[in-house]
Amino acid sequence: MTVVKDRAAAPPEPPNEPPALGLVGWLRWTWRQLTSMKTALVLLFLLALGAVPGSLIPQTGIDPIKVSDFLEAHTTLGPIYDKLGLFDVYKSAWFSAIYLLLFISLIGCVVPRLGVYLKAVRARPPKPPRNLNRLAGYQSFTIDEPGDVLERATRELRKRRFRVEAYDGAIGAERGYLREAGNLLFHFSLILALIGVAWGSLFGYRGTVLVVVGNGFSNSLAQYDDFAPGRVFSEDDLPPFSLTVKDFQVKFQEDGPQRGAAREFNAQLTYQQTPDAPERSYDLKVNHPLKLDGSSVYLLGHGYAPRVTVKDGNGQVAFSGPAPFLPQDGNFSSFGVIKAPDARPAQLGFEGFFLPTAVIDQRGPVSVFPDDLNPELVMTAYYGRPQEETGKPQSVYQLDKSKLTQFEKDGDKLRFQMAPGQTTTLPDKLGSITFDGYSRWVKLQVSHTPGTDLALAGILLAILGLMGSLFVHPRRTWVRVRTQDGRTVVEVAGLDRGPERGLGDELQAITDSLRPVPSSKQEQP
């Protein structure tokens, strides 16, 4: 009688699950993925891609006014950009994370390969393969006596910058092992460049200031229009220099298709490196910065600053002096505001355009040339109840009209046009404004980037390493002497691990140098 076992009663087999890696295993796996060349290339691409918004979207550290204008013009998109850190890309958490991960990945790629490369440098050329005739480059010839073939081959290969190793009846030669050095130098230079950029972003600073010609600037935090310090920068690190803009000269193209293009502009400065230092002069031009105690002063732009005098309804001067206007086009049609909050019985405000060469056409008053050939002010005026100071900072280039009312005259909004020396009286005896003249202003950038030289050295070394990895070809050559059928056979073979351009020519030249020189034939009588 056959007994049938109940298979249903047998215990189920355990599922074939992969072994658990554990915490250490997962950390090792993560480290291998992070330090792979593929990950480094992906992070480098992400870093370049992440820098694109910094070029297309206004940045707080460069131009906070444009950021404010963008937020006002894009009420839906602006807050999203702000939450994503797109207005300050290079200081955002996600950009810093990509930067740090790339830094770690490159170190993890380079350091292990450095040991492998040093080991490869000390290694000698390998022995010749058994069958040299299977290589892409191969030649052979026979001679009567072996003589000094291997010695002559050694001299010829060393003359061609090969590293030579002698074996029994053969020699092995190799060159181009510095190609790996080029790869390592390229990756090391990227690390060097990243360190330089990080050093500058941590300890450097950059600020811009608008200075009217005739006025001065002292290198203190309070005098900057905008200031972007490094993460570990301290206000005490600012060098104590000061400067004064004595004059500004500009020349524009007066005819031709590029009429109105700036051909030359420079500012004449006087400066002192310390309060007790002697005053010196400098001609500040574009791309010719003034170097002061590790900081650089650049000339970024220029414009016009109309000088006006505002009197209130009581006849008192509520504002007097230059008001910088910002250029809006290539002909320097410049927009600006003039504020007189201390005017009584009503505070006054003005906004409009300064037109250096004003004409009236179908578009209204416009400027047709950037130089000051026919300067005029085109303005509108506002009034409102005096307000208490809140201490909240306000832009000097924007007029808060939420609590102001525009003047009207004969039922229309008041707009007026003035030439230098003219005065406009405001309705209801609330005051007047006089266009006294105009000055020029220059926009200066003061920056200190301590890691620039290091980053530049990294870029130059990267180019050098890339050239080495592209143009240095690892190449091996073998010469063997053996006996076959009572004759001596000389085999010459080569292997090019890069592009095989020139392998045949070089192999032929080496072979020809080893062939016996044929004896000259005697002349027939």
Short mmCIF file of C-alpha atoms in Angstrom, two decimals:
data_model
loop_
_atom_site.label_atom_id
_atom_site.label_comp_id
_atom_site.label_asym_id
_atom_site.label_seq_id
_atom_site.Cartn_x
_atom_site.Cartn_y
_atom_site.Cartn_z
CA MET A 1 0.00 0.00 0.00
CA THR A 2 1.38 3.39 -1.03
CA VAL A 3 1.13 6.23 1.43
CA VAL A 4 0.52 9.64 -0.14
CA LYS A 5 1.84 12.57 1.86
CA ASP A 6 -0.35 15.58 2.33
CA ARG A 7 1.55 18.37 0.55
CA ALA A 8 -0.83 20.98 1.89
CA ALA A 9 0.40 20.17 5.38
CA ALA A 10 4.04 20.91 4.45
CA PRO A 11 5.35 24.26 5.71
CA PRO A 12 5.52 26.94 2.98
CA GLU A 13 8.94 27.82 1.64
CA PRO A 14 10.21 31.26 2.66
CA PRO A 15 10.08 33.87 -0.13
CA ASN A 16 13.31 34.58 -2.00
CA GLU A 17 13.96 38.07 -0.62
CA PRO A 18 17.24 39.94 -1.03
CA PRO A 19 19.29 40.26 2.11
CA ALA A 20 18.78 43.41 4.12
CA LEU A 21 21.60 45.90 3.65
CA GLY A 22 21.31 47.50 7.02
CA LEU A 23 22.30 51.06 7.87
CA VAL A 24 25.98 50.60 7.04
CA GLY A 25 25.15 48.91 3.75
CA TRP A 26 22.80 51.68 2.69
CA LEU A 27 25.38 54.32 3.61
CA ARG A 28 28.01 52.55 1.51
CA TRP A 29 25.62 52.24 -1.40
CA THR A 30 24.69 55.94 -1.15
CA TRP A 31 28.35 56.94 -1.03
CA ARG A 32 29.17 54.85 -4.11
CA GLN A 33 26.31 56.41 -6.03
CA LEU A 34 27.22 59.94 -4.94
CA THR A 35 30.89 59.58 -5.85
CA SER A 36 30.32 57.99 -9.24
CA MET A 37 31.31 59.88 -12.36
CA LYS A 38 27.75 59.72 -13.65
CA THR A 39 26.44 61.49 -10.54
CA ALA A 40 29.16 64.17 -10.79
CA LEU A 41 28.17 64.92 -14.38
CA VAL A 42 24.48 65.07 -13.46
CA LEU A 43 25.21 67.46 -10.58
CA LEU A 44 27.38 69.63 -12.81
CA PHE A 45 24.53 69.83 -15.32
CA LEU A 46 22.06 70.69 -12.53
CA LEU A 47 24.39 73.42 -11.26
CA ALA A 48 24.53 74.99 -14.72
CA LEU A 49 20.78 74.60 -15.10
CA GLY A 50 20.16 76.14 -11.67
CA ALA A 51 22.21 79.20 -12.61
CA VAL A 52 19.87 80.00 -15.52
CA PRO A 53 17.16 81.66 -13.34
CA GLY A 54 19.90 83.84 -11.81
CA SER A 55 20.51 85.30 -15.28
CA LEU A 56 16.89 85.66 -16.38
CA ILE A 57 15.11 86.69 -13.16
CA PRO A 58 16.00 89.89 -11.22
CA GLN A 59 18.18 89.14 -8.20
CA THR A 60 17.83 90.86 -4.83
CA GLY A 61 21.57 91.11 -4.35
CA ILE A 62 22.04 92.91 -7.68
CA ASP A 63 18.94 95.05 -8.24
CA PRO A 64 16.30 94.98 -5.47
CA ILE A 65 14.26 97.64 -7.27
CA LYS A 66 13.69 95.37 -10.26
CA VAL A 67 12.70 92.58 -7.87
CA SER A 68 10.13 94.87 -6.28
CA ASP A 69 8.81 95.90 -9.70
CA PHE A 70 8.58 92.24 -10.74
CA LEU A 71 6.57 91.39 -7.62
CA GLU A 72 4.16 94.26 -8.28
CA ALA A 73 3.74 93.37 -11.95
CA HIS A 74 3.31 89.60 -11.34
CA THR A 75 1.09 89.21 -8.29
CA THR A 76 0.60 85.46 -8.85
CA LEU A 77 3.97 84.35 -10.21
CA GLY A 78 6.06 86.63 -7.99
CA PRO A 79 5.23 84.98 -4.63
CA ILE A 80 5.88 81.54 -6.16
CA TYR A 81 9.30 82.67 -7.35
CA ASP A 82 9.97 84.14 -3.91
CA LYS A 83 9.15 80.87 -2.13
CA LEU A 84 11.40 78.95 -4.53
CA GLY A 85 14.26 81.35 -3.86
CA LEU A 86 14.50 82.42 -7.51
CA PHE A 87 15.10 86.06 -6.56
CA ASP A 88 18.27 85.04 -4.70
CA VAL A 89 19.33 81.92 -6.58
CA TYR A 90 22.95 81.69 -5.46
CA LYS A 91 22.05 81.85 -1.78
CA SER A 92 19.03 79.55 -1.97
CA ALA A 93 18.98 76.25 -0.11
CA TRP A 94 18.52 74.12 -3.24
CA PHE A 95 21.41 75.76 -5.12
CA SER A 96 23.67 75.40 -2.08
CA ALA A 97 22.68 71.73 -1.82
CA ILE A 98 23.64 71.08 -5.46
CA TYR A 99 26.88 72.97 -4.93
CA LEU A 100 27.86 70.99 -1.83
CA LEU A 101 26.85 67.64 -3.33
CA LEU A 102 28.95 68.37 -6.41
CA PHE A 103 31.88 69.32 -4.19
CA ILE A 104 31.61 66.05 -2.24
CA SER A 105 31.08 64.00 -5.40
CA LEU A 106 34.20 65.42 -7.06
CA ILE A 107 36.31 64.76 -3.98
CA GLY A 108 34.98 61.20 -3.85
CA CYS A 109 35.84 60.75 -7.55
CA VAL A 110 39.33 62.21 -7.44
CA VAL A 111 40.82 60.96 -4.17
CA PRO A 112 40.41 57.19 -4.82
CA ARG A 113 41.58 57.57 -8.42
CA LEU A 114 44.69 59.43 -7.24
CA GLY A 115 46.00 56.29 -5.55
CA VAL A 116 45.17 54.14 -8.58
CA TYR A 117 46.94 56.59 -10.86
CA LEU A 118 50.08 56.77 -8.71
CA LYS A 119 50.19 52.98 -8.73
CA ALA A 120 49.84 53.00 -12.53
CA VAL A 121 52.66 55.54 -12.87
CA ARG A 122 55.05 53.27 -10.96
CA ALA A 123 54.05 50.24 -13.02
CA ARG A 124 56.44 49.16 -15.78
CA PRO A 125 55.46 48.54 -19.42
CA PRO A 126 53.87 45.10 -19.80
CA LYS A 127 55.43 42.08 -21.44
CA PRO A 128 54.73 41.55 -25.14
CA PRO A 129 51.69 39.40 -25.93
CA ARG A 130 52.28 35.92 -27.25
CA ASN A 131 50.87 36.67 -30.69
CA LEU A 132 52.01 40.12 -31.75
CA ASN A 133 50.66 39.60 -35.26
CA ARG A 134 47.10 39.90 -33.94
CA LEU A 135 47.56 43.56 -33.00
CA ALA A 136 46.31 46.36 -35.24
CA GLY A 137 49.85 47.57 -35.95
CA TYR A 138 52.31 44.83 -36.80
CA GLN A 139 55.42 44.52 -38.96
CA SER A 140 58.23 41.97 -39.17
CA PHE A 141 61.42 41.35 -41.09
CA THR A 142 64.28 38.85 -41.06
CA ILE A 143 67.96 39.42 -40.54
CA ASP A 144 71.01 37.22 -40.64
CA GLU A 145 72.33 38.00 -37.17
CA PRO A 146 70.44 39.49 -34.19
CA GLY A 147 73.34 41.80 -33.37
CA ASP A 148 72.30 44.86 -31.37
CA VAL A 149 68.68 45.12 -32.60
CA LEU A 150 67.21 45.40 -29.11
CA GLU A 151 69.76 48.03 -28.07
CA ARG A 152 69.02 50.10 -31.15
CA ALA A 153 65.27 49.65 -30.52
CA THR A 154 65.71 50.87 -26.92
CA ARG A 155 67.55 54.01 -28.09
CA GLU A 156 64.95 54.71 -30.79
CA LEU A 157 61.98 54.31 -28.46
CA ARG A 158 63.51 56.44 -25.73
CA LYS A 159 64.21 59.11 -28.33
CA ARG A 160 60.47 59.03 -29.03
CA ARG A 161 59.71 59.55 -25.30
CA PHE A 162 58.72 55.94 -24.60
CA ARG A 163 59.33 54.34 -21.21
CA VAL A 164 61.21 51.12 -21.96
CA GLU A 165 61.48 47.83 -20.06
CA ALA A 166 63.71 44.92 -21.19
CA TYR A 167 62.48 41.33 -21.16
CA ASP A 168 63.97 38.03 -22.32
CA GLY A 169 64.46 38.48 -26.05
CA ALA A 170 62.08 41.44 -26.22
CA ILE A 171 61.40 44.96 -24.96
CA GLY A 172 58.17 46.67 -23.98
CA ALA A 173 57.65 50.41 -24.29
CA GLU A 174 54.84 52.73 -23.24
CA ARG A 175 54.06 56.43 -23.41
CA GLY A 176 50.98 58.59 -22.88
CA TYR A 177 50.47 57.51 -19.28
CA LEU A 178 50.11 61.20 -18.44
CA ARG A 179 46.66 61.17 -20.00
CA GLU A 180 45.19 59.98 -16.73
CA ALA A 181 47.05 62.83 -15.05
CA GLY A 182 45.10 65.19 -17.31
CA ASN A 183 41.83 63.62 -16.18
CA LEU A 184 42.81 63.92 -12.54
CA LEU A 185 44.04 67.49 -13.03
CA PHE A 186 40.72 68.39 -14.65
CA HIS A 187 38.69 67.06 -11.73
CA PHE A 188 41.06 68.53 -9.15
CA SER A 189 40.83 71.94 -10.85
CA LEU A 190 37.03 71.81 -10.62
CA ILE A 191 37.38 71.29 -6.88
CA LEU A 192 39.82 74.20 -6.76
CA ALA A 193 37.41 76.43 -8.68
CA LEU A 194 34.55 75.47 -6.37
CA ILE A 195 36.69 76.28 -3.33
CA GLY A 196 37.52 79.67 -4.84
CA VAL A 197 33.86 80.47 -5.51
CA ALA A 198 32.88 79.32 -2.03
CA TRP A 199 35.66 81.39 -0.47
CA GLY A 200 34.46 84.51 -2.26
CA SER A 201 30.81 83.94 -1.36
CA LEU A 202 31.68 83.45 2.31
CA PHE A 203 34.17 86.26 2.90
CA GLY A 204 33.43 88.70 0.06
CA TYR A 205 30.88 91.43 -0.44
CA ARG A 206 29.35 93.47 -3.23
CA GLY A 207 27.48 96.76 -3.05
CA THR A 208 26.29 99.46 -5.43
CA VAL A 209 25.85 103.17 -4.87
CA LEU A 210 24.63 106.04 -7.03
CA VAL A 211 26.77 109.17 -6.64
CA VAL A 212 25.90 112.55 -8.14
CA VAL A 213 28.85 114.37 -9.69
CA GLY A 214 30.35 116.66 -7.05
CA ASN A 215 29.33 114.42 -4.17
CA GLY A 216 31.37 111.86 -2.27
CA PHE A 217 31.08 108.34 -0.93
CA SER A 218 32.51 106.77 2.20
CA ASN A 219 32.83 103.00 2.37
CA SER A 220 30.35 102.39 5.14
CA LEU A 221 27.30 100.15 5.13
CA ALA A 222 24.85 103.06 5.58
CA GLN A 223 25.89 104.74 2.32
CA TYR A 224 25.21 101.81 -0.01
CA ASP A 225 22.01 101.69 -2.03
CA ASP A 226 22.14 97.88 -1.88
CA PHE A 227 24.67 95.61 -0.25
CA ALA A 228 25.17 91.84 -0.52
CA PRO A 229 27.65 90.52 2.09
CA GLY A 230 29.10 87.03 2.30
CA ARG A 231 27.74 84.64 4.88
CA VAL A 232 30.60 85.20 7.32
CA PHE A 233 31.37 88.80 6.31
CA SER A 234 31.42 91.43 9.05
CA GLU A 235 30.83 95.15 8.70
CA ASP A 236 34.15 95.72 10.46
CA ASP A 237 35.91 94.15 7.44
CA LEU A 238 35.03 97.10 5.19
CA PRO A 239 38.19 99.04 4.27
CA PRO A 240 37.94 102.69 5.40
CA PHE A 241 38.40 104.41 2.03
CA SER A 242 36.43 107.35 0.66
CA LEU A 243 36.09 108.95 -2.77
CA THR A 244 34.59 111.98 -4.50
CA VAL A 245 33.27 112.14 -8.07
CA LYS A 246 34.77 115.35 -9.41
CA ASP A 247 33.62 115.15 -13.02
CA PHE A 248 32.03 112.84 -15.56
CA GLN A 249 32.55 112.89 -19.32
CA VAL A 250 30.61 111.00 -21.94
CA LYS A 251 30.67 110.90 -25.74
CA PHE A 252 27.92 109.55 -27.99
CA GLN A 253 27.90 108.59 -31.66
CA GLU A 254 26.29 111.54 -33.44
CA ASP A 255 25.50 110.03 -36.84
CA GLY A 256 25.25 106.77 -38.73
CA PRO A 257 23.24 103.62 -37.93
CA GLN A 258 24.63 103.54 -34.37
CA ARG A 259 23.68 107.12 -33.59
CA GLY A 260 23.33 107.59 -29.85
CA ALA A 261 25.62 104.71 -28.88
CA ALA A 262 28.05 105.50 -26.06
CA ARG A 263 31.63 105.65 -27.31
CA GLU A 264 33.43 106.75 -24.18
CA PHE A 265 32.53 107.62 -20.63
CA ASN A 266 34.73 107.96 -17.59
CA ALA A 267 34.61 109.55 -14.18
CA GLN A 268 37.36 111.62 -12.59
CA LEU A 269 37.72 110.64 -8.93
CA THR A 270 39.74 111.67 -5.94
CA TYR A 271 40.14 109.10 -3.17
CA GLN A 272 41.75 108.42 0.18
CA GLN A 273 42.55 104.90 1.35
CA THR A 274 42.39 106.02 5.01
CA PRO A 275 41.17 109.26 6.60
CA ASP A 276 44.79 110.31 7.21
CA ALA A 277 46.13 109.25 3.79
CA PRO A 278 46.93 111.80 1.07
CA GLU A 279 44.28 112.47 -1.55
CA ARG A 280 44.95 110.94 -4.97
CA SER A 281 43.28 111.16 -8.38
CA TYR A 282 42.06 108.38 -10.65
CA ASP A 283 40.34 108.26 -14.04
CA LEU A 284 37.68 105.57 -13.63
CA LYS A 285 36.68 103.83 -16.86
CA VAL A 286 34.70 100.76 -17.83
CA ASN A 287 36.74 97.58 -17.22
CA HIS A 288 39.45 99.66 -15.50
CA PRO A 289 38.45 99.45 -11.82
CA LEU A 290 40.07 101.31 -8.97
CA LYS A 291 41.82 98.90 -6.58
CA LEU A 292 41.63 99.91 -2.93
CA ASP A 293 42.84 97.65 -0.12
CA GLY A 294 41.61 94.44 -1.75
CA SER A 295 38.35 95.98 -2.98
CA SER A 296 37.55 97.04 -6.54
CA VAL A 297 35.47 100.05 -7.59
CA TYR A 298 33.77 99.60 -10.97
CA LEU A 299 31.89 102.10 -13.14
CA LEU A 300 28.56 100.47 -14.02
CA GLY A 301 26.37 103.21 -15.46
CA HIS A 302 25.41 106.85 -15.54
CA GLY A 303 22.40 109.13 -15.88
CA TYR A 304 20.94 112.53 -15.10
CA ALA A 305 19.89 114.15 -11.83
CA PRO A 306 17.65 117.23 -12.28
CA ARG A 307 18.20 119.93 -9.64
CA VAL A 308 14.92 121.38 -8.43
CA THR A 309 13.61 123.63 -5.68
CA VAL A 310 10.18 122.88 -4.20
CA LYS A 311 8.42 125.54 -2.11
CA ASP A 312 5.28 124.79 -0.11
CA GLY A 313 2.14 126.87 0.30
CA ASN A 314 3.80 128.89 3.08
CA GLY A 315 6.67 129.89 0.83
CA GLN A 316 9.19 127.69 2.65
CA VAL A 317 11.69 125.52 0.79
CA ALA A 318 10.51 121.93 1.24
CA PHE A 319 13.10 120.33 -1.05
CA SER A 320 16.18 121.56 -2.87
CA GLY A 321 18.91 119.65 -4.66
CA PRO A 322 19.49 116.95 -7.27
CA ALA A 323 17.09 114.04 -7.71
CA PRO A 324 18.54 111.06 -9.64
CA PHE A 325 16.33 109.86 -12.50
CA LEU A 326 16.76 106.36 -13.93
CA PRO A 327 17.19 105.87 -17.73
CA GLN A 328 14.37 103.96 -19.40
CA ASP A 329 15.68 103.66 -22.96
CA GLY A 330 18.73 104.18 -25.15
CA ASN A 331 17.98 107.89 -25.53
CA PHE A 332 18.09 108.30 -21.74
CA SER A 333 14.45 109.22 -21.23
CA SER A 334 14.76 109.05 -17.45
CA PHE A 335 12.00 108.45 -14.91
CA GLY A 336 12.16 109.73 -11.37
CA VAL A 337 10.29 111.14 -8.41
CA ILE A 338 10.68 114.16 -6.15
CA LYS A 339 9.33 113.99 -2.62
CA ALA A 340 8.55 116.88 -0.30
CA PRO A 341 6.86 115.26 2.73
CA ASP A 342 7.64 118.26 4.98
CA ALA A 343 5.67 120.70 2.79
CA ARG A 344 2.78 122.52 4.48
CA PRO A 345 -0.18 122.79 4.56
CA ALA A 346 -0.03 119.71 2.30
CA GLN A 347 2.81 117.36 1.50
CA LEU A 348 3.87 117.37 -2.13
CA GLY A 349 5.14 114.75 -4.55
CA PHE A 350 6.19 114.80 -8.19
CA GLU A 351 6.94 112.13 -10.77
CA GLY A 352 7.80 112.28 -14.43
CA PHE A 353 10.57 112.22 -16.99
CA PHE A 354 13.76 114.06 -17.65
CA LEU A 355 14.35 114.28 -21.40
CA PRO A 356 17.93 115.23 -22.33
CA THR A 357 16.97 116.04 -25.95
CA ALA A 358 13.25 116.71 -25.82
CA VAL A 359 10.95 116.88 -28.83
CA ILE A 360 7.17 116.67 -29.15
CA ASP A 361 5.76 114.21 -31.68
CA GLN A 362 2.65 112.04 -31.98
CA ARG A 363 3.79 110.13 -28.88
CA GLY A 364 4.08 113.32 -26.88
CA PRO A 365 7.30 114.63 -25.30
CA VAL A 366 10.16 112.19 -25.93
CA SER A 367 13.95 112.23 -26.03
CA VAL A 368 15.57 111.58 -29.39
CA PHE A 369 19.25 111.64 -28.32
CA PRO A 370 21.00 110.64 -25.08
CA ASP A 371 23.13 113.79 -24.78
CA ASP A 372 21.85 116.99 -23.17
CA LEU A 373 21.02 119.00 -26.32
CA ASN A 374 17.55 120.23 -25.25
CA PRO A 375 16.86 119.17 -21.65
CA GLU A 376 13.35 119.40 -20.24
CA LEU A 377 11.31 118.06 -17.34
CA VAL A 378 7.83 116.59 -17.96
CA MET A 379 6.10 116.13 -14.61
CA THR A 380 2.85 115.48 -12.78
CA ALA A 381 2.22 116.71 -9.24
CA TYR A 382 0.43 115.24 -6.19
CA TYR A 383 -0.65 116.53 -2.81
CA GLY A 384 -1.95 114.98 0.39
CA ARG A 385 -2.38 115.40 4.09
CA PRO A 386 0.87 115.44 6.09
CA GLN A 387 1.68 111.98 7.45
CA GLU A 388 3.62 110.94 10.49
CA GLU A 389 6.96 109.24 9.95
CA THR A 390 6.66 105.48 10.38
CA GLY A 391 10.36 104.68 10.14
CA LYS A 392 9.67 102.21 7.35
CA PRO A 393 12.26 102.62 4.55
CA GLN A 394 10.93 103.77 1.18
CA SER A 395 12.49 103.72 -2.25
CA VAL A 396 13.74 107.08 -3.48
CA TYR A 397 12.74 106.03 -7.00
CA GLN A 398 9.06 105.33 -6.26
CA LEU A 399 6.26 107.59 -5.07
CA ASP A 400 3.63 106.10 -2.78
CA LYS A 401 0.43 107.57 -4.21
CA SER A 402 -1.97 105.62 -2.00
CA LYS A 403 -2.60 108.70 0.16
CA LEU A 404 -1.96 111.38 -2.46
CA THR A 405 -4.21 113.10 -4.98
CA GLN A 406 -3.08 114.36 -8.35
CA PHE A 407 -3.46 118.07 -9.00
CA GLU A 408 -6.10 119.13 -11.50
CA LYS A 409 -6.33 122.25 -13.63
CA ASP A 410 -9.39 123.22 -15.61
CA GLY A 411 -10.89 119.80 -15.00
CA ASP A 412 -7.88 117.86 -16.33
CA LYS A 413 -4.98 116.14 -14.62
CA LEU A 414 -2.13 118.58 -14.17
CA ARG A 415 0.89 117.93 -16.38
CA PHE A 416 3.58 120.47 -17.06
CA GLN A 417 6.81 120.79 -18.99
CA MET A 418 9.79 122.89 -17.86
CA ALA A 419 13.14 123.93 -19.28
CA PRO A 420 16.06 124.84 -16.98
CA GLY A 421 15.34 128.04 -15.09
CA GLN A 422 11.53 127.82 -15.39
CA THR A 423 9.05 127.67 -12.48
CA THR A 424 5.60 126.09 -12.30
CA THR A 425 3.09 127.32 -9.72
CA LEU A 426 0.81 124.67 -8.27
CA PRO A 427 -2.99 125.14 -8.06
CA ASP A 428 -4.73 126.26 -4.86
CA LYS A 429 -1.60 128.14 -3.77
CA LEU A 430 -0.04 124.93 -2.45
CA GLY A 431 3.45 125.77 -3.65
CA SER A 432 5.73 125.77 -6.69
CA ILE A 433 8.57 123.83 -8.31
CA THR A 434 11.58 125.36 -10.09
CA PHE A 435 13.84 123.49 -12.52
CA ASP A 436 17.24 124.90 -11.50
CA GLY A 437 19.38 122.72 -13.80
CA TYR A 438 20.77 119.22 -13.83
CA SER A 439 23.83 117.20 -12.94
CA ARG A 440 25.06 113.79 -13.95
CA TRP A 441 25.31 110.77 -11.70
CA VAL A 442 27.37 107.60 -11.89
CA LYS A 443 26.59 104.17 -10.54
CA LEU A 444 29.53 102.53 -8.79
CA GLN A 445 29.97 98.94 -7.69
CA VAL A 446 32.33 98.15 -4.84
CA SER A 447 33.19 94.47 -4.52
CA HIS A 448 35.67 92.26 -2.76
CA THR A 449 35.98 88.64 -3.92
CA PRO A 450 38.95 86.99 -2.20
CA GLY A 451 38.68 83.66 -4.03
CA THR A 452 38.91 85.04 -7.57
CA ASP A 453 42.56 84.11 -8.12
CA LEU A 454 41.94 80.61 -6.81
CA ALA A 455 38.92 80.13 -9.05
CA LEU A 456 40.84 81.49 -12.05
CA ALA A 457 43.72 79.10 -11.34
CA GLY A 458 41.22 76.24 -11.19
CA ILE A 459 39.75 77.19 -14.57
CA LEU A 460 43.20 77.44 -16.19
CA LEU A 461 44.23 74.08 -14.73
CA ALA A 462 40.94 72.58 -15.95
CA ILE A 463 41.74 73.71 -19.49
CA LEU A 464 45.25 72.30 -19.18
CA GLY A 465 43.97 68.98 -17.84
CA LEU A 466 41.31 68.78 -20.53
CA MET A 467 43.92 69.37 -23.22
CA GLY A 468 46.07 66.60 -21.76
CA SER A 469 43.19 64.13 -21.65
CA LEU A 470 42.21 64.95 -25.25
CA PHE A 471 45.59 65.16 -26.97
CA VAL A 472 47.74 62.69 -25.04
CA HIS A 473 47.21 59.15 -26.43
CA PRO A 474 48.33 56.11 -24.42
CA ARG A 475 50.47 54.00 -26.76
CA ARG A 476 52.38 50.75 -26.33
CA THR A 477 55.06 49.28 -28.57
CA TRP A 478 56.87 45.92 -28.42
CA VAL A 479 59.95 44.64 -30.21
CA ARG A 480 60.72 40.93 -30.11
CA VAL A 481 63.62 38.99 -31.60
CA ARG A 482 63.07 35.25 -32.19
CA THR A 483 64.51 32.46 -34.33
CA GLN A 484 62.40 30.75 -36.99
CA ASP A 485 63.69 28.16 -39.49
CA GLY A 486 67.27 29.12 -38.81
CA ARG A 487 66.72 32.82 -39.42
CA THR A 488 66.30 35.68 -37.03
CA VAL A 489 62.86 37.35 -37.12
CA VAL A 490 62.32 40.84 -35.71
CA GLU A 491 58.70 41.66 -34.80
CA VAL A 492 57.51 45.21 -34.15
CA ALA A 493 53.94 45.74 -32.94
CA GLY A 494 52.03 48.71 -31.53
CA LEU A 495 48.77 49.41 -29.79
CA ASP A 496 47.14 52.83 -29.59
CA ARG A 497 44.47 53.09 -26.89
CA GLY A 498 43.25 56.40 -28.32
CA PRO A 499 42.54 57.43 -31.90
CA GLU A 500 44.88 55.47 -34.16
CA ARG A 501 46.04 58.51 -36.14
CA GLY A 502 49.77 58.25 -36.83
CA LEU A 503 50.21 54.72 -35.39
CA GLY A 504 51.13 53.21 -38.75
CA ASP A 505 53.58 55.99 -39.62
CA GLU A 506 55.35 55.79 -36.28
CA LEU A 507 55.46 52.02 -36.35
CA GLN A 508 56.92 52.15 -39.85
CA ALA A 509 59.56 54.65 -38.74
CA ILE A 510 60.59 52.45 -35.81
CA THR A 511 60.76 49.40 -38.07
CA ASP A 512 62.87 51.22 -40.65
CA SER A 513 65.34 52.31 -37.96
CA LEU A 514 65.89 48.66 -37.02
CA ARG A 515 66.31 47.19 -40.51
CA PRO A 516 69.90 46.48 -41.56
CA VAL A 517 71.41 49.11 -43.85
CA PRO A 518 71.89 47.51 -47.27
CA SER A 519 75.46 47.59 -48.56
CA SER A 520 76.06 49.86 -51.53
CA LYS A 521 76.60 48.10 -54.84
CA GLN A 522 79.99 48.35 -56.44
CA GLU A 523 80.20 50.31 -59.64
CA GLN A 524 80.53 48.24 -62.85
CA PRO A 525 83.81 48.78 -64.75
#
